[in-house]
Amino acid sequence: MVVFGIKIKNVIFILLGSAIFSFGLVHFNMQNNLGEGGFTGITLLMYFLWGWDPAVTNIILNIPVFFIGWKFLGRNTFTYTIIGTLSVSLFLAIFQLKPFQLDLQSDMTLVALFAGVFIGVGLGIIFRYGGTTGGVDIIARLVHKYAGWSMGKTMFLFDAVVIATSVITYLELVEGMYTLVAVYIAARVIDFIQEGAYSARGATIISSKSDSIAETIIRDMDRGVTVLTGRGSFTGETRDVLYCVVGRNEIVRLKNVINSIDPHAFVAVSSVHDVVGEGFTLDENKNPIAD
């Protein structure tokens, strides 16, 4: 459902991601004196030094960035950014009213792990559905758009600067190290969600019996096969090269099919993080497959 160009599904997931992100920030970072990167790290710095409410400072710090977002990101992304930023502040305020008391300071490794997972999952969902939470999220999106860097990498570099400042001002060195671990985990989780939670396998097949292998894969596995033309650099011989993408649970079956036809075939299997198209996101009639 779309209202004024805004997808309701996207808004719902941005709200969900904001809730997960805010929950992790309140219950793991704020309760255990951990910092964070980006604008969120700056709001935590203000919270620990002067007691300023992150729900309020989050909005104040992002006002100048909104103008950049409006100019570079377009109307829809800007709208999603406003929703993401305001919802993060809303959930931060809600979770601070009556937070769960999780006594985990005796195991800071667990704190860093859960802080990274919650923040990474929350931000990953927000990014995947077209939103940001303002601040360095917008900068990361711009760098990803124009320079091709992953959003997680950009955020990690920016976060390192903020964390270093936090260590100088209010964090103990050990707390800063745990914070860095949490930020790294969050960056990896963000990239994982951005690239796609579904992991398929791509197989490159070189065989003298490529026609028989392709026909069997199409008939028995109901998977498409692309035929490419390749030339061996040593022999100079030209032959067909097959490329096929299958589900992770189908790779053993694919190998068995190939082995039954040509035990001497060359097969290279690689991970595929995101797959769209017929058989994966579209059915045989080119209609979207329901989630």
Tab-separated table of C-alpha atoms in Angstrom:
chain	number	residue	atom	x	y	z
A	1	MET	CA	0.000	0.000	0.000
A	2	VAL	CA	1.337	3.405	-1.050
A	3	VAL	CA	0.176	6.757	0.344
A	4	PHE	CA	1.554	9.950	-1.254
A	5	GLY	CA	4.459	7.947	-2.649
A	6	ILE	CA	5.331	6.453	0.756
A	7	LYS	CA	5.111	2.692	1.171
A	8	ILE	CA	3.294	1.755	4.367
A	9	LYS	CA	5.293	-1.491	4.560
A	10	ASN	CA	8.531	0.511	4.599
A	11	VAL	CA	7.240	2.772	7.350
A	12	ILE	CA	6.250	-0.232	9.487
A	13	PHE	CA	9.679	-1.829	9.162
A	14	ILE	CA	11.452	1.484	9.816
A	15	LEU	CA	9.446	1.767	13.041
A	16	LEU	CA	10.372	-1.823	13.922
A	17	GLY	CA	14.059	-1.162	13.237
A	18	SER	CA	13.940	2.032	15.307
A	19	ALA	CA	12.420	0.127	18.236
A	20	ILE	CA	15.111	-2.582	18.098
A	21	PHE	CA	17.879	0.005	17.789
A	22	SER	CA	16.552	2.104	20.694
A	23	PHE	CA	16.034	-0.943	22.914
A	24	GLY	CA	19.660	-1.977	22.441
A	25	LEU	CA	20.930	1.535	23.065
A	26	VAL	CA	19.023	1.959	26.333
A	27	HIS	CA	19.434	-1.526	27.776
A	28	PHE	CA	23.009	-2.317	26.761
A	29	ASN	CA	24.888	0.920	26.017
A	30	MET	CA	23.339	3.301	28.513
A	31	GLN	CA	22.963	0.750	31.331
A	32	ASN	CA	26.544	-0.481	31.017
A	33	ASN	CA	28.428	2.740	30.252
A	34	LEU	CA	29.245	1.853	26.673
A	35	GLY	CA	29.702	4.471	23.993
A	36	GLU	CA	28.585	4.367	20.391
A	37	GLY	CA	29.665	5.902	17.129
A	38	GLY	CA	28.234	8.617	14.939
A	39	PHE	CA	25.633	11.072	16.132
A	40	THR	CA	24.321	8.455	18.539
A	41	GLY	CA	27.747	8.371	20.175
A	42	ILE	CA	27.647	12.132	20.511
A	43	THR	CA	24.238	11.969	22.209
A	44	LEU	CA	25.603	9.346	24.621
A	45	LEU	CA	28.624	11.517	25.292
A	46	MET	CA	26.301	14.375	26.238
A	47	TYR	CA	24.219	11.994	28.343
A	48	PHE	CA	27.128	10.627	30.374
A	49	LEU	CA	28.875	13.989	30.772
A	50	TRP	CA	25.954	16.313	31.409
A	51	GLY	CA	22.863	14.113	31.763
A	52	TRP	CA	21.223	15.404	28.575
A	53	ASP	CA	18.406	13.195	27.304
A	54	PRO	CA	19.484	11.353	24.094
A	55	ALA	CA	15.885	11.435	22.873
A	56	VAL	CA	16.083	15.229	22.730
A	57	THR	CA	19.699	15.725	21.620
A	58	ASN	CA	19.166	13.206	18.819
A	59	ILE	CA	16.628	15.524	17.194
A	60	ILE	CA	18.602	18.720	17.861
A	61	LEU	CA	21.812	17.345	16.326
A	62	ASN	CA	20.015	16.078	13.237
A	63	ILE	CA	18.271	19.315	12.268
A	64	PRO	CA	21.246	20.599	10.162
A	65	VAL	CA	21.661	17.161	8.551
A	66	PHE	CA	18.028	17.163	7.440
A	67	PHE	CA	18.832	19.968	4.998
A	68	ILE	CA	21.614	17.853	3.463
A	69	GLY	CA	19.266	14.894	3.278
A	70	TRP	CA	16.598	16.939	1.513
A	71	LYS	CA	19.087	18.120	-1.123
A	72	PHE	CA	20.830	14.818	-1.870
A	73	LEU	CA	18.485	11.978	-0.956
A	74	GLY	CA	15.209	12.948	-2.587
A	75	ARG	CA	11.740	13.400	-1.166
A	76	ASN	CA	10.896	9.783	-0.311
A	77	THR	CA	14.217	8.962	1.368
A	78	PHE	CA	14.070	12.257	3.209
A	79	THR	CA	10.572	11.411	4.467
A	80	TYR	CA	11.750	7.982	5.618
A	81	THR	CA	14.704	9.689	7.351
A	82	ILE	CA	12.384	12.020	9.241
A	83	ILE	CA	10.287	9.017	10.283
A	84	GLY	CA	13.381	7.055	11.345
A	85	THR	CA	14.918	9.893	13.342
A	86	LEU	CA	11.719	10.868	15.139
A	87	SER	CA	10.786	7.252	15.882
A	88	VAL	CA	14.241	6.582	17.371
A	89	SER	CA	13.801	9.559	19.699
A	90	LEU	CA	10.275	8.393	20.551
A	91	PHE	CA	11.379	4.855	21.399
A	92	LEU	CA	14.393	6.147	23.346
A	93	ALA	CA	12.014	8.179	25.484
A	94	ILE	CA	9.635	5.234	25.925
A	95	PHE	CA	12.324	2.714	26.887
A	96	GLN	CA	13.871	5.154	29.360
A	97	LEU	CA	10.560	5.549	31.205
A	98	LYS	CA	10.635	2.020	32.569
A	99	PRO	CA	13.717	0.137	31.349
A	100	PHE	CA	14.459	-3.489	32.113
A	101	GLN	CA	17.324	-3.784	34.575
A	102	LEU	CA	19.752	-6.238	33.020
A	103	ASP	CA	22.654	-6.816	35.398
A	104	LEU	CA	25.341	-7.720	32.862
A	105	GLN	CA	28.290	-5.587	33.973
A	106	SER	CA	30.043	-8.727	35.185
A	107	ASP	CA	30.155	-9.949	31.566
A	108	MET	CA	30.992	-7.022	29.309
A	109	THR	CA	31.705	-9.364	26.405
A	110	LEU	CA	28.035	-10.339	26.416
A	111	VAL	CA	27.050	-6.677	26.680
A	112	ALA	CA	29.180	-5.736	23.666
A	113	LEU	CA	27.814	-8.670	21.667
A	114	PHE	CA	24.159	-7.872	22.339
A	115	ALA	CA	24.680	-4.129	21.909
A	116	GLY	CA	26.209	-4.729	18.474
A	117	VAL	CA	23.507	-7.180	17.401
A	118	PHE	CA	20.566	-5.029	18.499
A	119	ILE	CA	21.984	-1.846	16.992
A	120	GLY	CA	23.087	-3.628	13.811
A	121	VAL	CA	19.757	-5.370	13.282
A	122	GLY	CA	17.815	-2.188	13.993
A	123	LEU	CA	19.857	-0.013	11.640
A	124	GLY	CA	20.052	-2.759	9.023
A	125	ILE	CA	16.266	-3.008	8.865
A	126	ILE	CA	15.920	0.773	8.666
A	127	PHE	CA	18.469	0.981	5.816
A	128	ARG	CA	16.999	-1.969	3.933
A	129	TYR	CA	13.602	-0.286	3.788
A	130	GLY	CA	14.905	3.041	2.544
A	131	GLY	CA	15.283	4.993	5.780
A	132	THR	CA	18.054	6.374	7.933
A	133	THR	CA	18.198	7.677	11.481
A	134	GLY	CA	19.892	10.887	10.397
A	135	GLY	CA	23.427	11.898	11.290
A	136	VAL	CA	26.191	9.655	10.005
A	137	ASP	CA	23.541	7.344	8.498
A	138	ILE	CA	22.898	9.993	5.847
A	139	ILE	CA	26.630	10.471	5.310
A	140	ALA	CA	27.077	6.694	4.959
A	141	ARG	CA	24.225	6.509	2.455
A	142	LEU	CA	25.735	9.338	0.389
A	143	VAL	CA	29.181	7.714	0.407
A	144	HIS	CA	27.591	4.397	-0.595
A	145	LYS	CA	25.705	6.106	-3.419
A	146	TYR	CA	28.586	8.143	-4.859
A	147	ALA	CA	31.747	6.258	-3.810
A	148	GLY	CA	30.485	2.681	-3.619
A	149	TRP	CA	31.662	2.036	-0.046
A	150	SER	CA	29.505	-0.238	2.058
A	151	MET	CA	27.446	1.650	4.615
A	152	GLY	CA	28.890	-0.474	7.418
A	153	LYS	CA	32.468	0.428	6.477
A	154	THR	CA	31.761	4.149	6.302
A	155	MET	CA	29.978	4.114	9.639
A	156	PHE	CA	32.771	2.129	11.296
A	157	LEU	CA	35.422	4.672	10.240
A	158	PHE	CA	33.310	7.608	11.392
A	159	ASP	CA	32.426	5.810	14.604
A	160	ALA	CA	36.085	5.245	15.461
A	161	VAL	CA	36.636	9.008	15.655
A	162	VAL	CA	33.642	9.497	17.952
A	163	ILE	CA	34.674	6.583	20.154
A	164	ALA	CA	38.201	7.961	20.487
A	165	THR	CA	36.706	11.250	21.667
A	166	SER	CA	34.492	9.372	24.127
A	167	VAL	CA	37.506	7.539	25.582
A	168	ILE	CA	39.296	10.834	26.090
A	169	THR	CA	36.316	12.408	27.840
A	170	TYR	CA	34.336	9.841	29.842
A	171	LEU	CA	34.997	6.213	28.917
A	172	GLU	CA	37.570	4.025	30.589
A	173	LEU	CA	39.996	2.421	28.138
A	174	VAL	CA	38.448	-1.035	28.647
A	175	GLU	CA	34.960	0.352	28.102
A	176	GLY	CA	36.191	2.000	24.926
A	177	MET	CA	37.569	-1.302	23.702
A	178	TYR	CA	34.264	-3.066	24.379
A	179	THR	CA	32.483	-0.224	22.597
A	180	LEU	CA	34.692	-0.729	19.549
A	181	VAL	CA	33.813	-4.437	19.549
A	182	ALA	CA	30.092	-3.603	19.677
A	183	VAL	CA	30.427	-1.103	16.821
A	184	TYR	CA	32.312	-3.628	14.690
A	185	ILE	CA	29.658	-6.279	15.271
A	186	ALA	CA	26.941	-3.759	14.397
A	187	ALA	CA	28.745	-2.861	11.151
A	188	ARG	CA	28.966	-6.521	10.125
A	189	VAL	CA	25.303	-7.130	10.945
A	190	ILE	CA	24.288	-4.044	8.933
A	191	ASP	CA	26.202	-5.289	5.879
A	192	PHE	CA	24.685	-8.772	6.296
A	193	ILE	CA	21.140	-7.407	6.321
A	194	GLN	CA	21.895	-4.981	3.474
A	195	GLU	CA	23.351	-7.721	1.276
A	196	GLY	CA	20.460	-10.035	2.010
A	197	ALA	CA	19.728	-12.521	4.726
A	198	TYR	CA	19.092	-15.203	2.088
A	199	SER	CA	22.307	-16.868	0.987
A	200	ALA	CA	22.240	-18.829	-2.258
A	201	ARG	CA	25.067	-20.544	-4.110
A	202	GLY	CA	26.349	-19.772	-7.589
A	203	ALA	CA	28.023	-22.591	-9.515
A	204	THR	CA	30.358	-22.154	-12.500
A	205	ILE	CA	30.588	-25.417	-14.443
A	206	ILE	CA	33.073	-26.303	-17.198
A	207	SER	CA	32.486	-29.645	-18.884
A	208	SER	CA	32.648	-31.340	-22.276
A	209	LYS	CA	29.084	-32.488	-21.586
A	210	SER	CA	27.649	-29.076	-20.792
A	211	ASP	CA	24.498	-29.581	-22.894
A	212	SER	CA	23.495	-32.714	-20.956
A	213	ILE	CA	24.267	-31.075	-17.607
A	214	ALA	CA	22.213	-27.970	-18.467
A	215	GLU	CA	19.240	-30.032	-19.648
A	216	THR	CA	19.283	-32.173	-16.492
A	217	ILE	CA	19.487	-29.163	-14.165
A	218	ILE	CA	16.552	-27.505	-15.930
A	219	ARG	CA	14.469	-30.706	-16.024
A	220	ASP	CA	15.239	-32.256	-12.630
A	221	MET	CA	15.966	-29.210	-10.467
A	222	ASP	CA	13.754	-26.622	-12.169
A	223	ARG	CA	16.586	-24.108	-12.135
A	224	GLY	CA	17.745	-21.878	-14.964
A	225	VAL	CA	21.193	-22.195	-16.506
A	226	THR	CA	23.126	-19.501	-18.355
A	227	VAL	CA	25.503	-20.656	-21.092
A	228	LEU	CA	28.642	-18.556	-21.533
A	229	THR	CA	31.481	-18.980	-23.997
A	230	GLY	CA	34.937	-19.485	-22.555
A	231	ARG	CA	38.421	-20.203	-23.882
A	232	GLY	CA	41.153	-22.054	-22.024
A	233	SER	CA	44.330	-19.959	-21.785
A	234	PHE	CA	46.566	-23.071	-21.896
A	235	THR	CA	44.882	-25.144	-24.602
A	236	GLY	CA	43.222	-22.308	-26.496
A	237	GLU	CA	40.157	-24.543	-26.739
A	238	THR	CA	36.729	-22.895	-26.788
A	239	ARG	CA	33.910	-24.493	-24.826
A	240	ASP	CA	30.671	-23.638	-23.056
A	241	VAL	CA	30.724	-22.456	-19.456
A	242	LEU	CA	27.548	-22.939	-17.405
A	243	TYR	CA	26.440	-20.662	-14.593
A	244	CYS	CA	23.624	-21.666	-12.270
A	245	VAL	CA	22.257	-20.200	-9.011
A	246	VAL	CA	20.565	-22.573	-6.566
A	247	GLY	CA	19.408	-22.450	-2.973
A	248	ARG	CA	21.948	-23.271	-0.288
A	249	ASN	CA	20.144	-26.536	0.470
A	250	GLU	CA	20.296	-27.563	-3.204
A	251	ILE	CA	24.040	-27.391	-3.757
A	252	VAL	CA	24.684	-31.064	-2.841
A	253	ARG	CA	21.961	-32.157	-5.251
A	254	LEU	CA	23.484	-29.971	-7.989
A	255	LYS	CA	26.911	-31.552	-7.459
A	256	ASN	CA	25.373	-35.016	-7.647
A	257	VAL	CA	23.660	-34.150	-10.934
A	258	ILE	CA	26.938	-32.885	-12.411
A	259	ASN	CA	28.930	-35.855	-11.104
A	260	SER	CA	26.451	-38.362	-12.534
A	261	ILE	CA	26.945	-36.921	-16.039
A	262	ASP	CA	30.601	-35.870	-15.971
A	263	PRO	CA	32.694	-36.861	-12.929
A	264	HIS	CA	35.612	-34.872	-14.369
A	265	ALA	CA	33.738	-31.575	-14.720
A	266	PHE	CA	35.258	-28.457	-13.195
A	267	VAL	CA	32.856	-26.879	-10.672
A	268	ALA	CA	33.459	-23.665	-8.712
A	269	VAL	CA	30.874	-22.753	-6.060
A	270	SER	CA	30.564	-19.264	-4.563
A	271	SER	CA	28.211	-17.575	-2.087
A	272	VAL	CA	25.463	-15.325	-3.443
A	273	HIS	CA	24.114	-12.945	-0.810
A	274	ASP	CA	21.099	-11.540	-2.604
A	275	VAL	CA	19.028	-13.077	-5.395
A	276	VAL	CA	16.138	-11.545	-7.311
A	277	GLY	CA	14.282	-12.933	-10.281
A	278	GLU	CA	12.343	-16.001	-11.361
A	279	GLY	CA	12.591	-18.941	-8.999
A	280	PHE	CA	13.696	-16.775	-6.080
A	281	THR	CA	11.585	-13.612	-5.836
A	282	LEU	CA	9.341	-14.208	-8.886
A	283	ASP	CA	7.273	-17.250	-9.815
A	284	GLU	CA	7.013	-18.766	-13.285
A	285	ASN	CA	4.428	-16.120	-14.223
A	286	LYS	CA	6.791	-13.272	-13.229
A	287	ASN	CA	4.658	-12.451	-10.195
A	288	PRO	CA	6.295	-11.660	-6.834
A	289	ILE	CA	6.589	-14.628	-4.502
A	290	ALA	CA	4.976	-13.875	-1.150
A	291	ASP	CA	7.392	-13.548	1.782
